[in-house]
Structures are given as C-alpha cells and as structure tokens.
Amino acid sequence: MSSTAGQVIKCRAAVAWEAGKPLAMEEVEVAPPKAMEVRLKILYTSLCHTDVYFWEAKGQTPVFPRIFGHEAGGVVESVGDGVTDLSPGDHVLPIFMGECKECAHCKSQESNMCDLLRINTDRGVMISDGQSRFSINGKPIYHFLGTSTFSEYTVVHAGCVAKINPLAPLDKVCVISCGISTGYGATVNVAKPPKGSTVAVFGLGAVGLAAAEGARASGASRIIGVDINPKRFEEAKKFGVTEFVNPTDYDRPVQEVLAEMTNGGVDRSIECSGSTSAMTSAFECVHDGWGVAVLVGVPHKDAVFKTHPVNFLVERTLKGTFYGNYKPLSDIPAVVEKYMAKELELEKFITHSVPFSEINKAFDYMLKGESLRCIIRMDG
C-alpha cells in the first residue's frame, strides 16, 4: 500500500464555485476511499462538452461548488474495503458510468445500463453514504458524474474504474473514457453498418468524428457529415468523412436532401448533436426497409421530437445508445488494446494540451469551437 493510504490527501483541484465562472485552483482535502471505493491519482484529464454544459448550468439542476471532469487516466493510489480487482499502482480509466456485474443489466449481453452505477448528473456525493470525499476547511465540495477528474486525487466507485494495459500512454487513451468510445461504439456496436454501406453522421464534434471513424473501420463506402458549421468539414476528412451537407444551405428538410443524394436514403445514420431537429432528420433520412438510425446526442431535459408513425411502419429502425453500448470494466480494456494495435487512432482527436494551472484555457478553446480534445496535464 502507498504511504498515503488511509490518510486524507491535500492536493490541487479546479473548483467550480458557480455557474459559468472560471474554475478556481484550490487546495482540497480528499478523504480515503470507503468500502468498494478507489482513490486515484489523476495524471491526465481532458475536457468534454458535457463538463461545459453542466458548468454553464443550462437546462439542469445546478450543483455547486463542484469539481468537474470525467475523461481521464491515472493510477490507483489506494483501495477501500472489499475491492479485489484493483490494487495500488494499477493504470486505470475512471468512467462516468459503471458495471456492478450483479444487476440484470450487467448480466445481460445487450445492455450496459447498470442499475447501481448508471449516470446520475444531479448526484454530487458518493452512493455508499451520501457524503462527498472532497472538502475545503471542512465544507463539502461536490462530485460530478462520480469521477471529478479535475483534481490531482479523486475517489471513485470501484465499478467505475477500468484497469488497462500499463504500457498504454495515459495522455492518449484518457479520451477513451468518454467521448471516443461513445461515438465509435455507437457505430460499430449499435448501428453496425455493413461493408460498402452509406452512413450519415449528424454533428461533427469529437463524438461525431469518432462515429465517423467507426464507420470507416466498418468499411462504409460513403460517410456523409451533416453540420451547420462548415469550419468542421476540412478536419472531418481525417476521420473518413467523404461528403458534407450543411442544412442551412437548403430551403427544405435535410433528410430530403440526403435521400436525394443516396437514391432513397442512407443505410445508417448516427445523430451526435443532441438537437431534436437533427434527431428527426437522422431518423427520416435512413432508407425504408433496412435503414437504422442511432441517437447518441443528449438533448435538453424537456426536449421532444416528432415523426410520423409511418416512418416506422415502412421498416425504418430507431435505436438509442449510451456510451456506445460498452460495458466499462468488461469492454474498455479491449478498446485500449485497439489503440495499442494501431487499429484505432486517437492522436487526431487531440488538438490542444495545457498544464493543469491553465485549465480555463481548455474551456476557452471549446467555447470558441477551436478544439476537439484538449489534454490537461496534471503535473503542470
């Protein structure tokens, strides 16, 4: 065991005190892990749009003060009682949803929606005792998505920690813990485009580009990127996108444009923007008889989208997926191995890097639309 096991650790954390205000670098106290918990030393973390969305506190319950961050890589510092699959020194990825391996979802081959450890964006405490493991001067600082990786040390439920190959570079594979797996898995695990098929990807942010990467890996012959920001088109070519459609260039629904381009509709579509209009378009643009649309983007909590029931009756299929249908503990180590075997490229998703002390720059890059993924080096 490490020399700090069982002790409170003081370390730096980037704390969000209120919505939309720059994160403040603070000294926080991180309590030891309790039963079925693990304390991690975070070495690299990156900024995902979900962090920005909840930092802005638009459309959901605000929870502050809070430590954001959920896409990261690090090592196990110490483990709590009952943890048998992880040991100090293990290289790991903390993941915002978990795998208890006991519930019906975890035992199912079809689902990754663990009953115990599924995502809860409103919860700012540990599930075992309803308490935070972070504090400043005795006052709690709340967790985010059970991970809170914008801290040099964090405490995570053991079921949300994937043990990976220690040779894998954490400054690269950290992006697997959220966005890249979400998009890539949505294509290869859920949409499953046949070789030679045509795939439309709605939203060309990091998740959408990962979906495109999955389409290319599956052997799609045409990958059509749909986005209202034409500045994203050139970058998307690196990810296999062959054609581009900007919905604002047309005075008719984009699904009609896509159907005309593809002789009746695309074989598969993956929606990665969270826009309800894009969801409708993604479903209605797939070919009748065999087309499959997959929803990935997370909409506003009050959002609804409409389509005519006939679109289902003519044998179009609509699916949803969460985290690319990957089970965090069982599947993610193999995704890391895909990178190690050069079957999955991660470097092209990483557009920026900043030291931890300059974490607010990462927010600036994303808010300006300049970055896909910005790696934050915790030692800086």
Short mmCIF file of C-alpha atoms in Angstrom, two decimals:
data_model
loop_
_atom_site.label_atom_id
_atom_site.label_comp_id
_atom_site.label_asym_id
_atom_site.label_seq_id
_atom_site.Cartn_x
_atom_site.Cartn_y
_atom_site.Cartn_z
CA MET A 1 0.00 0.00 0.00
CA SER A 2 1.10 3.55 -0.62
CA SER A 3 2.35 5.72 2.25
CA THR A 4 -0.77 7.90 1.92
CA ALA A 5 -3.25 5.02 2.18
CA GLY A 6 -5.85 5.64 4.85
CA GLN A 7 -4.91 9.30 5.20
CA VAL A 8 -6.51 12.50 3.98
CA ILE A 9 -4.60 13.87 1.00
CA LYS A 10 -4.29 17.59 0.34
CA CYS A 11 -3.94 18.43 -3.34
CA ARG A 12 -4.87 20.90 -6.06
CA ALA A 13 -8.30 20.85 -7.63
CA ALA A 14 -10.02 23.14 -10.11
CA VAL A 15 -13.24 24.07 -8.33
CA ALA A 16 -16.34 25.49 -9.99
CA TRP A 17 -17.86 27.78 -7.36
CA GLU A 18 -20.71 28.97 -9.52
CA ALA A 19 -22.16 28.52 -12.98
CA GLY A 20 -20.20 29.90 -15.90
CA LYS A 21 -17.39 31.44 -13.83
CA PRO A 22 -13.74 30.43 -14.39
CA LEU A 23 -12.60 27.45 -12.33
CA ALA A 24 -10.52 28.35 -9.27
CA MET A 25 -7.38 26.41 -8.36
CA GLU A 26 -7.86 25.42 -4.72
CA GLU A 27 -6.23 23.18 -2.14
CA VAL A 28 -8.78 20.49 -1.31
CA GLU A 29 -8.77 17.63 1.14
CA VAL A 30 -9.53 14.24 -0.36
CA ALA A 31 -10.73 11.62 2.13
CA PRO A 32 -9.62 7.99 1.93
CA PRO A 33 -11.81 5.58 -0.04
CA LYS A 34 -14.55 3.73 1.81
CA ALA A 35 -15.90 0.25 1.04
CA MET A 36 -15.93 -0.52 -2.71
CA GLU A 37 -14.22 2.78 -3.50
CA VAL A 38 -10.85 3.60 -5.00
CA ARG A 39 -8.71 6.72 -4.65
CA LEU A 40 -6.95 7.64 -7.86
CA LYS A 41 -4.05 9.88 -8.73
CA ILE A 42 -5.13 11.59 -11.94
CA LEU A 43 -2.25 12.13 -14.38
CA TYR A 44 -4.11 13.40 -17.44
CA THR A 45 -7.64 14.60 -17.95
CA SER A 46 -9.42 16.22 -20.87
CA LEU A 47 -12.39 18.49 -21.33
CA CYS A 48 -15.60 17.07 -22.74
CA HIS A 49 -18.57 19.19 -23.84
CA THR A 50 -20.63 17.58 -21.06
CA ASP A 51 -18.39 19.30 -18.50
CA VAL A 52 -19.04 22.64 -20.20
CA TYR A 53 -22.79 22.00 -20.39
CA PHE A 54 -23.12 21.38 -16.66
CA TRP A 55 -20.64 24.13 -15.78
CA GLU A 56 -22.88 26.54 -17.66
CA ALA A 57 -25.86 25.00 -15.76
CA LYS A 58 -28.20 25.29 -18.71
CA GLY A 59 -31.28 23.10 -18.56
CA GLN A 60 -30.49 21.04 -15.48
CA THR A 61 -30.24 21.23 -11.71
CA PRO A 62 -27.15 23.29 -10.76
CA VAL A 63 -24.92 21.71 -8.10
CA PHE A 64 -22.12 23.94 -6.78
CA PRO A 65 -19.39 24.13 -5.57
CA ARG A 66 -18.32 21.22 -7.70
CA ILE A 67 -15.27 19.53 -9.21
CA PHE A 68 -15.96 18.68 -12.84
CA GLY A 69 -14.07 16.30 -15.14
CA HIS A 70 -14.88 12.78 -16.28
CA GLU A 71 -12.49 11.92 -19.11
CA ALA A 72 -9.14 10.94 -17.62
CA GLY A 73 -6.35 8.47 -16.97
CA GLY A 74 -4.42 7.80 -13.80
CA VAL A 75 -3.14 5.26 -11.31
CA VAL A 76 -4.69 3.70 -8.22
CA GLU A 77 -3.35 5.28 -5.03
CA SER A 78 -5.31 3.15 -2.52
CA VAL A 79 -8.41 0.98 -2.33
CA GLY A 80 -11.25 0.65 0.17
CA ASP A 81 -12.60 -2.48 1.83
CA GLY A 82 -13.99 -5.11 -0.49
CA VAL A 83 -12.07 -4.01 -3.58
CA THR A 84 -10.36 -7.10 -5.00
CA ASP A 85 -9.88 -6.37 -8.72
CA LEU A 86 -7.78 -3.22 -8.31
CA SER A 87 -4.50 -2.57 -6.50
CA PRO A 88 -2.29 0.46 -5.85
CA GLY A 89 -0.23 1.25 -8.93
CA ASP A 90 -2.73 -0.10 -11.46
CA HIS A 91 -3.20 2.07 -14.54
CA VAL A 92 -6.85 2.93 -14.95
CA LEU A 93 -9.51 4.99 -16.68
CA PRO A 94 -12.27 6.36 -14.43
CA ILE A 95 -15.62 6.18 -16.25
CA PHE A 96 -18.82 8.14 -15.66
CA MET A 97 -20.98 5.03 -15.68
CA GLY A 98 -20.20 1.73 -14.05
CA GLU A 99 -20.57 -2.00 -14.02
CA CYS A 100 -21.57 -3.72 -10.79
CA LYS A 101 -21.62 -7.14 -12.54
CA GLU A 102 -24.57 -8.20 -10.35
CA CYS A 103 -27.70 -6.49 -11.72
CA ALA A 104 -29.87 -7.66 -14.61
CA HIS A 105 -28.33 -5.08 -16.96
CA CYS A 106 -24.78 -6.14 -16.17
CA LYS A 107 -25.68 -9.80 -16.67
CA SER A 108 -27.37 -9.03 -19.98
CA GLN A 109 -25.37 -9.31 -23.19
CA GLU A 110 -27.44 -6.48 -24.67
CA SER A 111 -27.26 -3.70 -22.08
CA ASN A 112 -24.63 -1.60 -20.36
CA MET A 113 -27.10 0.39 -18.22
CA CYS A 114 -26.03 -0.80 -14.75
CA ASP A 115 -28.80 -0.38 -12.16
CA LEU A 116 -26.38 0.62 -9.40
CA LEU A 117 -23.86 2.75 -11.27
CA ARG A 118 -25.66 4.32 -14.21
CA ILE A 119 -25.06 8.01 -14.78
CA ASN A 120 -26.71 10.48 -12.41
CA THR A 121 -25.90 14.08 -13.28
CA ASP A 122 -27.62 15.53 -10.19
CA ARG A 123 -25.77 13.45 -7.61
CA GLY A 124 -22.81 15.23 -6.06
CA VAL A 125 -21.93 12.64 -3.40
CA MET A 126 -20.79 9.02 -3.13
CA ILE A 127 -23.54 6.42 -3.32
CA SER A 128 -22.37 4.43 -0.28
CA ASP A 129 -23.03 7.09 2.38
CA GLY A 130 -24.35 10.18 0.60
CA GLN A 131 -21.21 12.15 1.53
CA SER A 132 -18.57 13.93 -0.51
CA ARG A 133 -14.93 12.86 -0.33
CA PHE A 134 -13.81 16.42 -1.15
CA SER A 135 -13.73 19.31 1.30
CA ILE A 136 -12.22 22.75 1.88
CA ASN A 137 -11.99 23.89 5.51
CA GLY A 138 -14.47 21.21 6.48
CA LYS A 139 -17.10 22.22 3.93
CA PRO A 140 -18.03 19.72 1.21
CA ILE A 141 -17.16 20.21 -2.44
CA TYR A 142 -19.45 18.13 -4.64
CA HIS A 143 -18.58 15.38 -7.09
CA PHE A 144 -19.52 15.24 -10.79
CA LEU A 145 -20.57 12.03 -12.58
CA GLY A 146 -18.88 10.01 -9.85
CA THR A 147 -15.45 10.88 -11.24
CA SER A 148 -14.40 14.54 -10.65
CA THR A 149 -11.12 14.28 -12.51
CA PHE A 150 -10.25 18.00 -12.35
CA SER A 151 -8.42 17.16 -9.13
CA GLU A 152 -4.98 15.65 -8.61
CA TYR A 153 -6.64 12.95 -6.49
CA THR A 154 -10.23 11.73 -6.63
CA VAL A 155 -12.36 8.96 -5.14
CA VAL A 156 -14.42 6.77 -7.47
CA HIS A 157 -16.60 3.68 -7.01
CA ALA A 158 -14.58 0.60 -7.97
CA GLY A 159 -17.24 -0.38 -10.50
CA CYS A 160 -16.44 2.81 -12.46
CA VAL A 161 -12.71 2.15 -12.81
CA ALA A 162 -11.40 0.21 -15.82
CA LYS A 163 -7.98 -1.39 -15.35
CA ILE A 164 -5.94 -1.09 -18.54
CA ASN A 165 -2.62 -2.06 -20.07
CA PRO A 166 0.11 -0.22 -18.11
CA LEU A 167 2.05 0.33 -21.36
CA ALA A 168 -0.77 2.40 -22.87
CA PRO A 169 0.07 6.14 -22.85
CA LEU A 170 -2.42 7.74 -20.48
CA ASP A 171 -2.14 11.12 -22.21
CA LYS A 172 -3.71 9.49 -25.29
CA VAL A 173 -6.02 6.74 -24.04
CA CYS A 174 -7.67 9.02 -21.47
CA VAL A 175 -10.03 10.17 -24.25
CA ILE A 176 -11.39 6.62 -24.49
CA SER A 177 -13.06 7.04 -21.11
CA CYS A 178 -15.88 9.13 -22.60
CA GLY A 179 -16.25 10.76 -26.00
CA ILE A 180 -14.34 8.50 -28.34
CA SER A 181 -15.91 5.30 -27.02
CA THR A 182 -19.36 6.90 -27.16
CA GLY A 183 -19.17 7.74 -30.86
CA TYR A 184 -17.09 4.82 -32.07
CA GLY A 185 -19.19 2.29 -30.17
CA ALA A 186 -22.45 3.82 -31.41
CA THR A 187 -21.35 2.89 -34.93
CA VAL A 188 -19.59 -0.44 -34.50
CA ASN A 189 -21.73 -1.85 -31.68
CA VAL A 190 -25.17 -0.42 -32.43
CA ALA A 191 -25.54 0.89 -36.00
CA LYS A 192 -23.32 -1.92 -37.35
CA PRO A 193 -23.06 -0.60 -40.93
CA PRO A 194 -22.42 -3.35 -43.48
CA LYS A 195 -19.31 -3.11 -45.60
CA GLY A 196 -19.90 -0.83 -48.57
CA SER A 197 -22.84 0.97 -46.94
CA THR A 198 -23.62 4.67 -46.78
CA VAL A 199 -23.55 6.35 -43.36
CA ALA A 200 -24.66 9.85 -42.35
CA VAL A 201 -23.19 11.42 -39.20
CA PHE A 202 -25.05 14.38 -37.68
CA GLY A 203 -22.78 16.66 -35.66
CA LEU A 204 -19.04 16.69 -36.33
CA GLY A 205 -17.69 17.34 -32.86
CA ALA A 206 -15.41 14.79 -31.21
CA VAL A 207 -18.20 12.24 -30.67
CA GLY A 208 -19.46 12.57 -34.23
CA LEU A 209 -15.95 12.22 -35.64
CA ALA A 210 -15.49 9.10 -33.52
CA ALA A 211 -18.72 7.79 -35.05
CA ALA A 212 -17.29 8.52 -38.49
CA GLU A 213 -14.11 6.70 -37.52
CA GLY A 214 -16.28 3.71 -36.60
CA ALA A 215 -17.99 3.87 -39.99
CA ARG A 216 -14.65 3.89 -41.75
CA ALA A 217 -13.42 0.96 -39.65
CA SER A 218 -16.60 -0.90 -40.62
CA GLY A 219 -15.89 -0.42 -44.32
CA ALA A 220 -18.55 2.15 -45.21
CA SER A 221 -18.15 3.40 -48.77
CA ARG A 222 -19.74 6.82 -48.21
CA ILE A 223 -19.67 8.79 -44.98
CA ILE A 224 -21.72 11.97 -45.15
CA GLY A 225 -21.08 14.58 -42.47
CA VAL A 226 -24.00 16.84 -41.54
CA ASP A 227 -23.23 20.00 -39.59
CA ILE A 228 -24.25 23.66 -39.58
CA ASN A 229 -20.62 24.72 -39.01
CA PRO A 230 -18.70 24.44 -42.31
CA LYS A 231 -15.42 25.09 -40.49
CA ARG A 232 -15.57 21.49 -39.28
CA PHE A 233 -15.61 19.95 -42.74
CA GLU A 234 -11.90 20.03 -43.56
CA GLU A 235 -10.94 18.47 -40.22
CA ALA A 236 -13.56 15.75 -40.68
CA LYS A 237 -11.82 14.42 -43.78
CA LYS A 238 -9.12 12.99 -41.50
CA PHE A 239 -11.81 10.78 -39.96
CA GLY A 240 -13.07 9.29 -43.20
CA VAL A 241 -15.91 11.72 -43.95
CA THR A 242 -16.25 11.79 -47.74
CA GLU A 243 -19.09 14.30 -48.29
CA PHE A 244 -20.61 17.20 -46.39
CA VAL A 245 -24.06 18.72 -46.05
CA ASN A 246 -24.85 21.99 -44.27
CA PRO A 247 -28.62 22.04 -43.52
CA THR A 248 -28.66 25.84 -43.59
CA ASP A 249 -27.72 25.78 -47.30
CA TYR A 250 -31.14 24.36 -48.24
CA ASP A 251 -34.71 25.60 -48.06
CA ARG A 252 -36.07 22.08 -47.49
CA PRO A 253 -35.53 19.46 -44.77
CA VAL A 254 -32.05 17.98 -44.84
CA GLN A 255 -33.48 14.46 -44.79
CA GLU A 256 -34.91 15.13 -48.24
CA VAL A 257 -31.51 16.30 -49.44
CA LEU A 258 -29.84 13.16 -48.11
CA ALA A 259 -32.49 10.87 -49.61
CA GLU A 260 -31.94 12.50 -53.00
CA MET A 261 -28.16 12.13 -52.69
CA THR A 262 -28.39 8.44 -51.82
CA ASN A 263 -31.19 7.07 -54.02
CA GLY A 264 -33.79 6.83 -51.29
CA GLY A 265 -31.86 7.22 -48.06
CA VAL A 266 -28.71 6.26 -46.22
CA ASP A 267 -28.21 2.77 -44.80
CA ARG A 268 -27.25 4.03 -41.35
CA SER A 269 -27.27 7.38 -39.54
CA ILE A 270 -25.75 8.39 -36.22
CA GLU A 271 -27.00 11.56 -34.51
CA CYS A 272 -24.36 13.15 -32.25
CA SER A 273 -25.53 16.72 -31.73
CA GLY A 274 -28.36 16.47 -29.20
CA SER A 275 -30.58 18.63 -31.42
CA THR A 276 -34.13 17.31 -31.67
CA SER A 277 -34.46 18.57 -35.25
CA ALA A 278 -31.29 16.66 -36.11
CA MET A 279 -32.75 13.55 -34.44
CA THR A 280 -35.84 13.77 -36.62
CA SER A 281 -33.71 14.27 -39.72
CA ALA A 282 -31.39 11.41 -38.79
CA PHE A 283 -34.31 9.01 -38.48
CA GLU A 284 -36.20 10.17 -41.54
CA CYS A 285 -33.11 10.13 -43.79
CA VAL A 286 -32.49 6.38 -43.50
CA HIS A 287 -33.71 4.09 -46.26
CA ASP A 288 -37.02 2.35 -45.79
CA GLY A 289 -36.87 -1.43 -45.46
CA TRP A 290 -33.47 -1.64 -43.80
CA GLY A 291 -32.28 1.77 -42.59
CA VAL A 292 -31.14 2.14 -38.98
CA ALA A 293 -30.77 5.45 -37.13
CA VAL A 294 -28.91 5.65 -33.82
CA LEU A 295 -29.36 8.53 -31.36
CA VAL A 296 -26.26 9.45 -29.36
CA GLY A 297 -26.57 13.18 -28.58
CA VAL A 298 -28.11 14.15 -25.23
CA PRO A 299 -30.97 16.65 -25.61
CA HIS A 300 -32.33 19.27 -23.23
CA LYS A 301 -34.25 17.58 -20.40
CA ASP A 302 -37.61 18.90 -21.66
CA ALA A 303 -36.97 18.16 -25.32
CA VAL A 304 -39.25 16.05 -27.52
CA PHE A 305 -39.07 15.19 -31.18
CA LYS A 306 -41.80 14.12 -33.56
CA THR A 307 -42.01 11.87 -36.57
CA HIS A 308 -44.91 10.22 -38.34
CA PRO A 309 -45.62 6.60 -37.31
CA VAL A 310 -45.50 5.59 -40.98
CA ASN A 311 -41.73 6.12 -40.82
CA PHE A 312 -41.60 3.07 -38.54
CA LEU A 313 -44.21 1.07 -40.45
CA VAL A 314 -42.07 1.18 -43.60
CA GLU A 315 -39.37 -0.65 -41.66
CA ARG A 316 -37.02 2.05 -40.58
CA THR A 317 -35.39 1.34 -37.22
CA LEU A 318 -34.61 3.88 -34.49
CA LYS A 319 -32.19 2.99 -31.71
CA GLY A 320 -30.63 4.81 -28.80
CA THR A 321 -27.31 4.11 -27.15
CA PHE A 322 -25.36 5.23 -24.14
CA TYR A 323 -21.55 5.14 -24.04
CA GLY A 324 -21.52 3.23 -27.31
CA ASN A 325 -23.06 0.17 -25.63
CA TYR A 326 -19.70 -0.56 -23.98
CA LYS A 327 -19.61 -2.11 -20.53
CA PRO A 328 -16.91 -0.07 -18.78
CA LEU A 329 -14.99 -2.79 -16.96
CA SER A 330 -15.53 -5.64 -19.41
CA ASP A 331 -15.09 -3.83 -22.73
CA ILE A 332 -12.95 -0.71 -22.35
CA PRO A 333 -9.61 -2.50 -21.79
CA ALA A 334 -10.10 -4.08 -25.24
CA VAL A 335 -10.75 -0.64 -26.79
CA VAL A 336 -7.41 0.48 -25.34
CA GLU A 337 -5.82 -2.56 -26.98
CA LYS A 338 -7.29 -1.47 -30.33
CA TYR A 339 -5.29 1.73 -29.94
CA MET A 340 -2.16 -0.21 -28.95
CA ALA A 341 -2.58 -2.38 -32.08
CA LYS A 342 -2.92 0.78 -34.23
CA GLU A 343 -6.49 -0.17 -35.17
CA LEU A 344 -7.85 2.99 -33.53
CA GLU A 345 -6.20 6.38 -33.97
CA LEU A 346 -6.52 8.75 -31.02
CA GLU A 347 -3.89 11.40 -31.74
CA LYS A 348 -6.01 13.16 -34.36
CA PHE A 349 -8.73 13.81 -31.75
CA ILE A 350 -6.23 15.63 -29.53
CA THR A 351 -5.92 19.20 -30.78
CA HIS A 352 -4.56 21.02 -27.70
CA SER A 353 -2.69 20.44 -24.46
CA VAL A 354 -2.40 22.69 -21.39
CA PRO A 355 -0.96 22.39 -17.87
CA PHE A 356 -3.47 21.96 -15.04
CA SER A 357 -2.78 25.51 -13.85
CA GLU A 358 -4.20 26.78 -17.17
CA ILE A 359 -7.31 24.57 -17.27
CA ASN A 360 -9.55 27.54 -18.08
CA LYS A 361 -7.82 27.76 -21.46
CA ALA A 362 -9.34 24.38 -22.31
CA PHE A 363 -12.79 25.87 -21.70
CA ASP A 364 -11.92 28.83 -23.92
CA TYR A 365 -10.82 26.55 -26.76
CA MET A 366 -14.05 24.54 -26.60
CA LEU A 367 -16.33 27.55 -26.24
CA LYS A 368 -14.73 29.07 -29.34
CA GLY A 369 -15.12 25.80 -31.24
CA GLU A 370 -11.37 25.51 -31.72
CA SER A 371 -10.71 22.15 -30.08
CA LEU A 372 -11.81 18.55 -30.31
CA ARG A 373 -10.00 17.39 -27.20
CA CYS A 374 -7.64 19.40 -25.00
CA ILE A 375 -5.44 17.27 -22.75
CA ILE A 376 -4.81 18.75 -19.30
CA ARG A 377 -1.51 17.71 -17.76
CA MET A 378 -1.98 17.40 -14.02
CA ASP A 379 1.70 17.92 -13.20
CA GLY A 380 1.69 21.42 -14.70
#
